[in-house]
mmCIF file of C-alpha atoms and ligand atoms in Angstrom:
data_model
loop_
_atom_site.group_PDB
_atom_site.id
_atom_site.type_symbol
_atom_site.label_atom_id
_atom_site.label_comp_id
_atom_site.label_asym_id
_atom_site.label_seq_id
_atom_site.Cartn_x
_atom_site.Cartn_y
_atom_site.Cartn_z
ATOM 1 C CA MET A 1 53.462 54.386 184.339
ATOM 2 C CA THR A 2 51.004 53.164 181.710
ATOM 3 C CA VAL A 3 52.530 50.641 179.370
ATOM 4 C CA PRO A 4 50.800 49.666 176.133
ATOM 5 C CA ALA A 5 50.611 45.961 176.865
ATOM 6 C CA PRO A 6 51.845 43.580 175.722
ATOM 7 C CA LEU A 7 54.689 44.947 173.584
ATOM 8 C CA VAL A 8 55.735 41.542 172.299
ATOM 9 C CA ARG A 9 54.039 38.199 172.040
ATOM 10 C CA ARG A 10 57.059 36.040 172.823
ATOM 11 C CA LEU A 11 60.207 37.337 174.527
ATOM 12 C CA ALA A 12 63.214 35.018 174.763
ATOM 13 C CA VAL A 13 66.078 35.934 177.085
ATOM 14 C CA VAL A 14 69.387 34.068 176.852
ATOM 15 C CA GLY A 15 71.111 34.009 180.253
ATOM 16 C CA ALA A 16 69.159 33.729 183.509
ATOM 17 C CA GLY A 17 71.533 35.967 185.431
ATOM 18 C CA LEU A 18 71.059 39.252 187.239
ATOM 19 C CA ILE A 19 70.289 41.281 184.117
ATOM 20 C CA GLY A 20 68.483 38.630 182.064
ATOM 21 C CA GLY A 21 66.496 37.429 185.072
ATOM 22 C CA SER A 22 65.549 40.979 186.053
ATOM 23 C CA LEU A 23 64.352 41.726 182.530
ATOM 24 C CA CYS A 24 62.242 38.535 182.558
ATOM 25 C CA LEU A 25 60.681 39.548 185.858
ATOM 26 C CA ALA A 26 60.075 43.117 184.657
ATOM 27 C CA ALA A 27 58.467 41.806 181.461
ATOM 28 C CA ARG A 28 56.194 39.487 183.420
ATOM 29 C CA SER A 29 55.223 41.874 186.171
ATOM 30 C CA ARG A 30 54.634 44.800 183.790
ATOM 31 C CA GLY A 31 52.890 42.802 181.093
ATOM 32 C CA LEU A 32 55.500 43.648 178.446
ATOM 33 C CA ALA A 33 55.257 40.233 176.800
ATOM 34 C CA GLN A 34 52.508 37.666 176.529
ATOM 35 C CA ARG A 35 54.995 34.870 177.044
ATOM 36 C CA VAL A 36 58.563 34.951 178.393
ATOM 37 C CA ALA A 37 61.105 32.180 177.813
ATOM 38 C CA VAL A 38 64.517 32.099 179.446
ATOM 39 C CA ILE A 39 67.369 30.034 178.014
ATOM 40 C CA GLU A 40 70.155 29.076 180.400
ATOM 41 C CA ARG A 41 72.914 26.491 180.004
ATOM 42 C CA ASP A 42 73.782 26.182 183.696
ATOM 43 C CA ALA A 43 71.630 23.587 185.510
ATOM 44 C CA ALA A 44 71.727 25.357 188.879
ATOM 45 C CA ALA A 45 70.816 28.733 187.336
ATOM 46 C CA LEU A 46 68.041 27.054 185.363
ATOM 47 C CA ALA A 47 66.647 25.485 188.532
ATOM 48 C CA GLU A 48 66.799 28.849 190.298
ATOM 49 C CA ALA A 49 65.072 30.528 187.334
ATOM 50 C CA SER A 50 62.248 27.970 187.561
ATOM 51 C CA ARG A 51 62.028 28.233 191.347
ATOM 52 C CA ARG A 52 61.707 32.018 191.139
ATOM 53 C CA GLY A 53 59.268 31.902 188.224
ATOM 54 C CA LEU A 54 61.421 34.245 186.154
ATOM 55 C CA ALA A 55 59.717 33.151 182.964
ATOM 56 C CA HIS A 56 56.825 31.073 181.682
ATOM 57 C CA GLU A 57 59.411 28.648 180.264
ATOM 58 C CA ALA A 58 62.961 27.979 181.455
ATOM 59 C CA SER A 59 65.031 25.784 179.171
ATOM 60 C CA ALA A 60 68.602 24.801 178.356
ATOM 61 C CA ASP A 61 67.608 24.501 174.688
ATOM 62 C CA PRO A 62 68.410 27.509 172.444
ATOM 63 C CA GLY A 63 65.476 26.275 170.350
ATOM 64 C CA ALA A 64 63.241 27.995 172.929
ATOM 65 C CA ALA A 65 64.021 31.168 170.939
ATOM 66 C CA ARG A 66 61.830 29.812 168.144
ATOM 67 C CA GLY A 67 58.774 31.968 167.563
ATOM 68 C CA ALA A 68 60.159 34.883 169.592
ATOM 69 C CA ASP A 69 59.456 38.417 168.363
ATOM 70 C CA LEU A 70 62.332 39.652 170.492
ATOM 71 C CA VAL A 71 65.469 37.850 171.699
ATOM 72 C CA VAL A 72 67.692 39.401 174.370
ATOM 73 C CA LEU A 73 71.267 38.146 174.804
ATOM 74 C CA ALA A 74 72.115 38.558 178.506
ATOM 75 C CA VAL A 75 75.305 36.546 178.919
ATOM 76 C CA PRO A 76 78.842 37.766 179.743
ATOM 77 C CA VAL A 77 80.393 39.854 176.947
ATOM 78 C CA GLY A 78 82.845 37.067 176.017
ATOM 79 C CA ALA A 79 79.957 34.617 175.483
ATOM 80 C CA MET A 80 77.772 36.893 173.280
ATOM 81 C CA GLY A 81 79.009 35.482 169.958
ATOM 82 C CA GLU A 82 78.437 31.916 171.140
ATOM 83 C CA ALA A 83 74.959 32.762 172.469
ATOM 84 C CA ALA A 84 74.014 34.492 169.199
ATOM 85 C CA ALA A 85 75.239 31.502 167.169
ATOM 86 C CA ALA A 86 73.214 29.127 169.359
ATOM 87 C CA VAL A 87 69.908 30.950 168.802
ATOM 88 C CA ALA A 88 70.606 31.970 165.173
ATOM 89 C CA PRO A 89 69.093 28.848 163.529
ATOM 90 C CA HIS A 90 65.843 29.475 165.414
ATOM 91 C CA LEU A 91 65.336 33.124 164.435
ATOM 92 C CA ALA A 92 62.629 34.143 162.004
ATOM 93 C CA GLU A 93 63.166 36.993 159.566
ATOM 94 C CA GLY A 94 61.037 39.261 161.726
ATOM 95 C CA THR A 95 62.778 38.507 165.028
ATOM 96 C CA VAL A 96 64.445 41.491 166.685
ATOM 97 C CA VAL A 97 67.662 40.720 168.586
ATOM 98 C CA THR A 98 69.280 42.874 171.245
ATOM 99 C CA ASP A 99 71.877 42.393 173.970
ATOM 100 C CA VAL A 100 72.709 43.890 177.365
ATOM 101 C CA GLY A 101 76.518 43.725 177.239
ATOM 102 C CA SER A 102 78.602 46.352 178.994
ATOM 103 C CA VAL A 103 80.852 46.783 175.917
ATOM 104 C CA LYS A 104 79.375 47.516 172.499
ATOM 105 C CA GLY A 105 82.149 47.434 169.844
ATOM 106 C CA ALA A 106 83.316 43.918 170.758
ATOM 107 C CA VAL A 107 79.746 42.632 171.065
ATOM 108 C CA LEU A 108 78.861 43.994 167.617
ATOM 109 C CA ALA A 109 81.967 42.309 166.185
ATOM 110 C CA ALA A 110 81.083 38.970 167.805
ATOM 111 C CA VAL A 111 77.300 38.951 167.324
ATOM 112 C CA VAL A 112 76.716 40.428 163.858
ATOM 113 C CA PRO A 113 78.551 37.660 161.930
ATOM 114 C CA ALA A 114 76.567 35.033 163.858
ATOM 115 C CA LEU A 115 73.136 36.457 162.998
ATOM 116 C CA PRO A 116 71.143 35.757 159.833
ATOM 117 C CA PHE A 117 69.574 39.269 159.798
ATOM 118 C CA PRO A 118 72.164 41.753 161.160
ATOM 119 C CA ALA A 119 69.931 44.763 160.419
ATOM 120 C CA ARG A 120 67.548 43.450 163.092
ATOM 121 C CA PHE A 121 70.218 43.514 165.821
ATOM 122 C CA VAL A 122 70.027 46.510 168.168
ATOM 123 C CA PRO A 123 72.944 46.616 170.622
ATOM 124 C CA GLY A 124 71.991 47.799 174.110
ATOM 125 C CA HIS A 125 73.340 48.334 177.602
ATOM 126 C CA PRO A 126 71.175 48.954 180.671
ATOM 127 C CA ILE A 127 73.157 51.045 183.139
ATOM 128 C CA ALA A 128 71.821 49.150 186.106
ATOM 129 C CA GLY A 129 73.279 46.427 188.187
ATOM 130 C CA ARG A 130 74.687 45.447 191.471
ATOM 131 C CA GLU A 131 77.536 43.375 192.876
ATOM 132 C CA ARG A 132 75.395 40.257 193.261
ATOM 133 C CA SER A 133 74.981 38.135 190.165
ATOM 134 C CA GLY A 134 72.877 35.198 189.076
ATOM 135 C CA ALA A 135 69.174 34.406 188.915
ATOM 136 C CA ALA A 136 68.838 34.626 192.709
ATOM 137 C CA ALA A 137 69.640 38.358 192.550
ATOM 138 C CA ALA A 138 67.102 39.159 189.791
ATOM 139 C CA ASP A 139 64.783 42.044 190.620
ATOM 140 C CA ALA A 140 61.720 43.192 188.636
ATOM 141 C CA ASP A 141 62.471 46.840 189.506
ATOM 142 C CA LEU A 142 66.196 46.825 188.687
ATOM 143 C CA PHE A 143 65.716 49.054 185.621
ATOM 144 C CA GLU A 144 63.290 51.549 187.186
ATOM 145 C CA GLY A 145 64.730 54.994 186.418
ATOM 146 C CA ALA A 146 67.935 53.509 184.972
ATOM 147 C CA LEU A 147 69.617 54.837 181.867
ATOM 148 C CA VAL A 148 69.592 52.363 178.969
ATOM 149 C CA VAL A 149 71.998 53.067 176.112
ATOM 150 C CA LEU A 150 71.228 51.722 172.631
ATOM 151 C CA THR A 151 73.950 51.863 169.971
ATOM 152 C CA PRO A 152 72.141 51.221 166.673
ATOM 153 C CA GLU A 153 74.295 51.179 163.542
ATOM 154 C CA PRO A 154 73.492 52.891 160.230
ATOM 155 C CA ARG A 155 72.271 49.505 158.919
ATOM 156 C CA THR A 156 69.961 48.910 161.915
ATOM 157 C CA ASP A 157 66.284 48.746 161.000
ATOM 158 C CA PRO A 158 64.676 51.745 162.792
ATOM 159 C CA ALA A 159 61.562 49.684 163.574
ATOM 160 C CA CYS A 160 63.750 47.227 165.520
ATOM 161 C CA ALA A 161 65.360 50.046 167.483
ATOM 162 C CA THR A 162 61.860 51.327 168.283
ATOM 163 C CA ALA A 163 60.813 47.886 169.563
ATOM 164 C CA VAL A 164 63.868 47.585 171.826
ATOM 165 C CA ARG A 165 63.398 51.142 173.064
ATOM 166 C CA ALA A 166 59.777 50.331 173.955
ATOM 167 C CA LEU A 167 60.806 47.204 175.880
ATOM 168 C CA TRP A 168 63.287 49.115 178.050
ATOM 169 C CA ALA A 169 60.926 52.049 178.540
ATOM 170 C CA GLY A 170 58.294 49.542 179.636
ATOM 171 C CA ALA A 171 60.787 48.075 182.131
ATOM 172 C CA GLY A 172 61.219 51.562 183.627
ATOM 173 C CA GLY A 173 64.378 52.614 181.772
ATOM 174 C CA ARG A 174 65.304 56.019 180.354
ATOM 175 C CA VAL A 175 66.527 55.164 176.872
ATOM 176 C CA LEU A 176 69.103 57.101 174.871
ATOM 177 C CA THR A 177 71.140 56.289 171.786
ATOM 178 C CA MET A 178 74.858 56.673 171.300
ATOM 179 C CA ASP A 179 77.531 55.608 168.854
ATOM 180 C CA ALA A 180 79.127 52.281 169.933
ATOM 181 C CA ALA A 181 82.683 53.672 170.009
ATOM 182 C CA GLU A 182 81.528 56.665 172.041
ATOM 183 C CA HIS A 183 79.717 54.310 174.445
ATOM 184 C CA ASP A 184 82.880 52.253 174.958
ATOM 185 C CA ARG A 185 85.024 55.358 175.553
ATOM 186 C CA VAL A 186 82.541 56.808 178.077
ATOM 187 C CA PHE A 187 82.012 53.585 180.023
ATOM 188 C CA ALA A 188 85.727 52.775 180.054
ATOM 189 C CA ALA A 189 86.112 55.958 182.094
ATOM 190 C CA VAL A 190 83.037 55.978 184.330
ATOM 191 C CA SER A 191 82.550 52.265 184.944
ATOM 192 C CA HIS A 192 85.389 50.030 183.779
ATOM 193 C CA LEU A 193 88.199 52.179 185.255
ATOM 194 C CA PRO A 194 86.598 52.357 188.744
ATOM 195 C CA HIS A 195 86.086 48.596 188.788
ATOM 196 C CA VAL A 196 89.722 47.922 187.854
ATOM 197 C CA VAL A 197 90.903 50.415 190.481
ATOM 198 C CA ALA A 198 88.704 48.793 193.157
ATOM 199 C CA TYR A 199 90.022 45.315 192.306
ATOM 200 C CA ALA A 200 93.600 46.708 192.293
ATOM 201 C CA LEU A 201 93.141 48.350 195.684
ATOM 202 C CA VAL A 202 91.958 45.107 197.258
ATOM 203 C CA GLY A 203 94.883 43.323 195.586
ATOM 204 C CA ALA A 204 97.317 45.898 197.011
ATOM 205 C CA LEU A 205 95.872 45.440 200.500
ATOM 206 C CA LEU A 206 96.290 41.661 200.218
ATOM 207 C CA ASP A 207 99.949 42.159 199.226
ATOM 208 C CA LEU A 208 100.497 44.624 202.084
ATOM 209 C CA GLU A 209 98.898 42.171 204.514
ATOM 210 C CA ALA A 210 101.254 39.441 203.305
ATOM 211 C CA ASP A 211 104.182 41.752 204.183
ATOM 212 C CA GLN A 212 102.852 43.452 207.286
ATOM 213 C CA GLY A 213 100.228 41.177 208.840
ATOM 214 C CA PRO A 214 96.503 41.906 209.380
ATOM 215 C CA LEU A 215 95.245 45.253 208.054
ATOM 216 C CA VAL A 216 91.790 44.969 206.551
ATOM 217 C CA ARG A 217 90.125 43.986 209.829
ATOM 218 C CA PHE A 218 90.963 47.454 211.158
ATOM 219 C CA SER A 219 89.214 49.222 208.281
ATOM 220 C CA ALA A 220 85.996 51.194 208.537
ATOM 221 C CA GLY A 221 83.364 52.504 206.134
ATOM 222 C CA GLY A 222 85.761 54.249 203.748
ATOM 223 C CA LEU A 223 87.409 51.059 202.565
ATOM 224 C CA ARG A 224 84.049 49.285 202.391
ATOM 225 C CA ASP A 225 82.529 52.082 200.282
ATOM 226 C CA PHE A 226 85.517 52.297 197.988
ATOM 227 C CA THR A 227 85.816 48.566 197.351
ATOM 228 C CA ARG A 228 82.109 47.622 197.183
ATOM 229 C CA ILE A 229 82.303 47.079 193.426
ATOM 230 C CA ALA A 230 85.252 44.664 193.776
ATOM 231 C CA GLN A 231 82.620 42.109 194.860
ATOM 232 C CA SER A 232 81.314 42.018 191.287
ATOM 233 C CA ASP A 233 81.512 38.849 189.212
ATOM 234 C CA PRO A 234 85.130 38.233 188.064
ATOM 235 C CA ILE A 235 84.127 36.491 184.812
ATOM 236 C CA MET A 236 81.951 39.397 183.793
ATOM 237 C CA TRP A 237 84.747 41.884 184.562
ATOM 238 C CA ARG A 238 87.466 39.826 182.910
ATOM 239 C CA ASP A 239 85.355 39.872 179.746
ATOM 240 C CA ILE A 240 84.654 43.610 179.960
ATOM 241 C CA CYS A 241 88.331 44.508 180.507
ATOM 242 C CA LEU A 242 89.489 42.435 177.554
ATOM 243 C CA ALA A 243 86.620 43.423 175.263
ATOM 244 C CA ASN A 244 87.133 47.156 175.904
ATOM 245 C CA ARG A 245 90.924 46.960 176.095
ATOM 246 C CA GLU A 246 91.968 50.097 174.159
ATOM 247 C CA PRO A 247 89.595 52.645 175.751
ATOM 248 C CA LEU A 248 90.231 51.096 179.172
ATOM 249 C CA LEU A 249 94.010 51.286 178.740
ATOM 250 C CA LYS A 250 93.660 54.991 177.851
ATOM 251 C CA SER A 251 91.611 55.626 180.993
ATOM 252 C CA LEU A 252 94.088 53.626 183.101
ATOM 253 C CA ALA A 253 97.015 55.630 181.686
ATOM 254 C CA ARG A 254 95.296 58.865 182.702
ATOM 255 C CA PHE A 255 94.558 57.451 186.144
ATOM 256 C CA ARG A 256 98.200 56.407 186.590
ATOM 257 C CA HIS A 257 99.258 59.919 185.585
ATOM 258 C CA VAL A 258 96.996 61.537 188.205
ATOM 259 C CA LEU A 259 98.035 58.978 190.852
ATOM 260 C CA GLY A 260 101.689 59.604 189.981
ATOM 261 C CA ALA A 261 101.201 63.355 190.412
ATOM 262 C CA LEU A 262 99.655 62.808 193.862
ATOM 263 C CA GLU A 263 102.496 60.454 194.772
ATOM 264 C CA ALA A 264 105.067 63.057 193.693
ATOM 265 C CA GLN A 265 103.330 65.781 195.730
ATOM 266 C CA ILE A 266 103.313 63.524 198.814
ATOM 267 C CA ALA A 267 106.972 62.553 198.320
ATOM 268 C CA ALA A 268 107.990 66.200 197.869
ATOM 269 C CA GLY A 269 105.917 67.397 200.829
ATOM 270 C CA ASP A 270 104.119 69.734 198.402
ATOM 271 C CA ALA A 271 101.314 70.774 200.770
ATOM 272 C CA ALA A 272 99.906 73.486 198.478
ATOM 273 C CA GLY A 273 99.857 71.240 195.397
ATOM 274 C CA LEU A 274 98.327 68.354 197.329
ATOM 275 C CA LEU A 275 95.631 70.541 198.841
ATOM 276 C CA GLN A 276 94.753 71.951 195.438
ATOM 277 C CA ALA A 277 94.468 68.465 193.898
ATOM 278 C CA LEU A 278 92.335 67.101 196.763
ATOM 279 C CA ALA A 279 90.084 70.187 196.853
ATOM 280 C CA ARG A 280 89.534 70.016 193.063
ATOM 281 C CA ALA A 281 88.478 66.381 193.329
ATOM 282 C CA ARG A 282 86.236 67.006 196.355
ATOM 283 C CA GLU A 283 84.470 69.835 194.551
ATOM 284 C CA ALA A 284 83.840 67.654 191.504
ATOM 285 C CA ARG A 285 82.651 64.728 193.652
ATOM 286 C CA ARG A 286 80.209 66.968 195.500
ATOM 287 C CA GLY A 287 78.700 67.950 192.161
ATOM 288 C CA MET A 288 77.910 64.329 191.351
ATOM 289 C CA SER A 289 74.674 62.767 192.513
ATOM 290 C CA SER A 290 75.365 60.467 195.462
HETATM 291 P P1 LIG B 301 75.284 36.841 185.542
HETATM 292 O O1 LIG B 301 74.349 37.164 186.647
HETATM 293 O O2 LIG B 301 76.568 36.143 185.843
HETATM 294 O O3 LIG B 301 74.469 35.989 184.466
HETATM 295 C C1 LIG B 301 75.009 35.541 183.261
HETATM 296 C C2 LIG B 301 74.310 34.243 182.936
HETATM 297 O O4 LIG B 301 74.609 33.881 181.594
HETATM 298 C C3 LIG B 301 74.800 33.095 183.824
HETATM 299 O O5 LIG B 301 73.693 32.368 184.296
HETATM 300 C C4 LIG B 301 75.651 32.284 182.876
HETATM 301 O O6 LIG B 301 75.672 30.901 183.183
HETATM 302 C C5 LIG B 301 74.924 32.486 181.585
HETATM 303 N N1 LIG B 301 75.751 32.166 180.438
HETATM 304 C C6 LIG B 301 77.068 32.387 180.266
HETATM 305 N N2 LIG B 301 77.436 31.990 179.038
HETATM 306 C C7 LIG B 301 76.319 31.504 178.441
HETATM 307 C C8 LIG B 301 76.056 30.948 177.169
HETATM 308 N N3 LIG B 301 77.010 30.845 176.254
HETATM 309 N N4 LIG B 301 74.785 30.564 176.881
HETATM 310 C C9 LIG B 301 73.803 30.687 177.802
HETATM 311 N N5 LIG B 301 73.996 31.207 179.038
HETATM 312 C C10 LIG B 301 75.247 31.606 179.340
HETATM 313 O O7 LIG B 301 75.680 38.140 184.707
HETATM 314 P P2 LIG B 301 74.886 39.528 184.597
HETATM 315 O O8 LIG B 301 75.340 40.426 185.692
HETATM 316 O O9 LIG B 301 73.431 39.289 184.402
HETATM 317 O O10 LIG B 301 75.531 40.074 183.249
HETATM 318 C C11 LIG B 301 75.042 39.666 181.991
HETATM 319 C C12 LIG B 301 75.411 40.711 180.946
HETATM 320 O O11 LIG B 301 74.892 41.963 181.374
HETATM 321 C C13 LIG B 301 76.917 40.893 180.747
HETATM 322 O O12 LIG B 301 77.182 40.997 179.383
HETATM 323 C C14 LIG B 301 77.211 42.199 181.446
HETATM 324 O O13 LIG B 301 78.292 42.883 180.807
HETATM 325 C C15 LIG B 301 75.893 42.956 181.303
HETATM 326 N N6 LIG B 301 75.610 43.930 182.353
HETATM 327 C C16 LIG B 301 75.813 43.605 183.670
HETATM 328 C C17 LIG B 301 75.554 44.549 184.655
HETATM 329 C C18 LIG B 301 75.778 44.244 186.111
HETATM 330 O O14 LIG B 301 75.944 45.158 186.909
HETATM 331 N N7 LIG B 301 75.781 43.001 186.505
HETATM 332 C C19 LIG B 301 75.040 45.808 184.285
HETATM 333 C C20 LIG B 301 74.806 46.075 182.939
HETATM 334 C C21 LIG B 301 75.092 45.132 181.973
HETATM 335 P P3 LIG B 301 77.035 30.176 183.643
HETATM 336 O O15 LIG B 301 77.005 30.213 185.114
HETATM 337 O O16 LIG B 301 76.920 28.820 183.060
HETATM 338 O O17 LIG B 301 78.198 30.945 183.070
#
């Protein structure tokens, strides 16, 4: 892909984790920014960011955002407000700010009051990731072909949305826009619910093991496949669950209803009903890309 380079002179990314680190690497390797600075409070993550050469500058000082055309907040959802407040005194009137949080309503509520120029904030969420977290897992190609959702508000300056769109397109993303509430409803169902269910399943197996003795060591690929996402970072998922509480609770209620129906069919020996429910789900699963 040909990228009009560089898109920004100075890019500052707050949070040298999987997503922030990957964006730094993508920006460097694809020439999206003349200069990349990463801001990270954790000494070990900062050292790893320097060791891997994620950015031209790696610093614990939020003042490294000074002079940036574009600032990306890439910290856990519960830390977004704090991260925005830390960089706020260093933002110029022209600086565009975006974030990568997995929940949009709560991030808007936390970040907007902390920023001096709210119209220049463009909320975003790259739909890319993996179970590993931290700077060590950063990958320049993480966003190649990935969907990136932006949730600009009516007050958002369209030129800022265009700049953020160009950054993600340059990193390989397929960018679309959505209303923040719609985003949170959709991702509660397709991402947050499956993570909670995976964590719950592992929790249930631990409880069963406490009662019955060893179980998990007898498992095969099915359990591994199903619970892969329960290896994800617990802080990140705690924040997502609490920040997207209402839509997630709605999705969980629907899941409990469907699980309850399956349980009732099993208890009643309802072979026809059970077969119909399993076949319906298999058909739908086969229609999804693997
Ligand atoms: P991560 O690998 O754990 O990285 C987060 C980094 O932010 C850590 O180095 C953390 O340092 C740092 N941090 C936390 N609070 C901070 C603060 N107040 N100021 C500066 N740095 C701070 O997490 P990630 O997977 O990159 O996730 C980052 C964001 O991306 C989250 O909002 C998440 O919802 C979103 N996201 C994640 C994925 C995914 O699959 N991982 C996908 C899409 C979007 P400490 O160790 O000191 O906490």
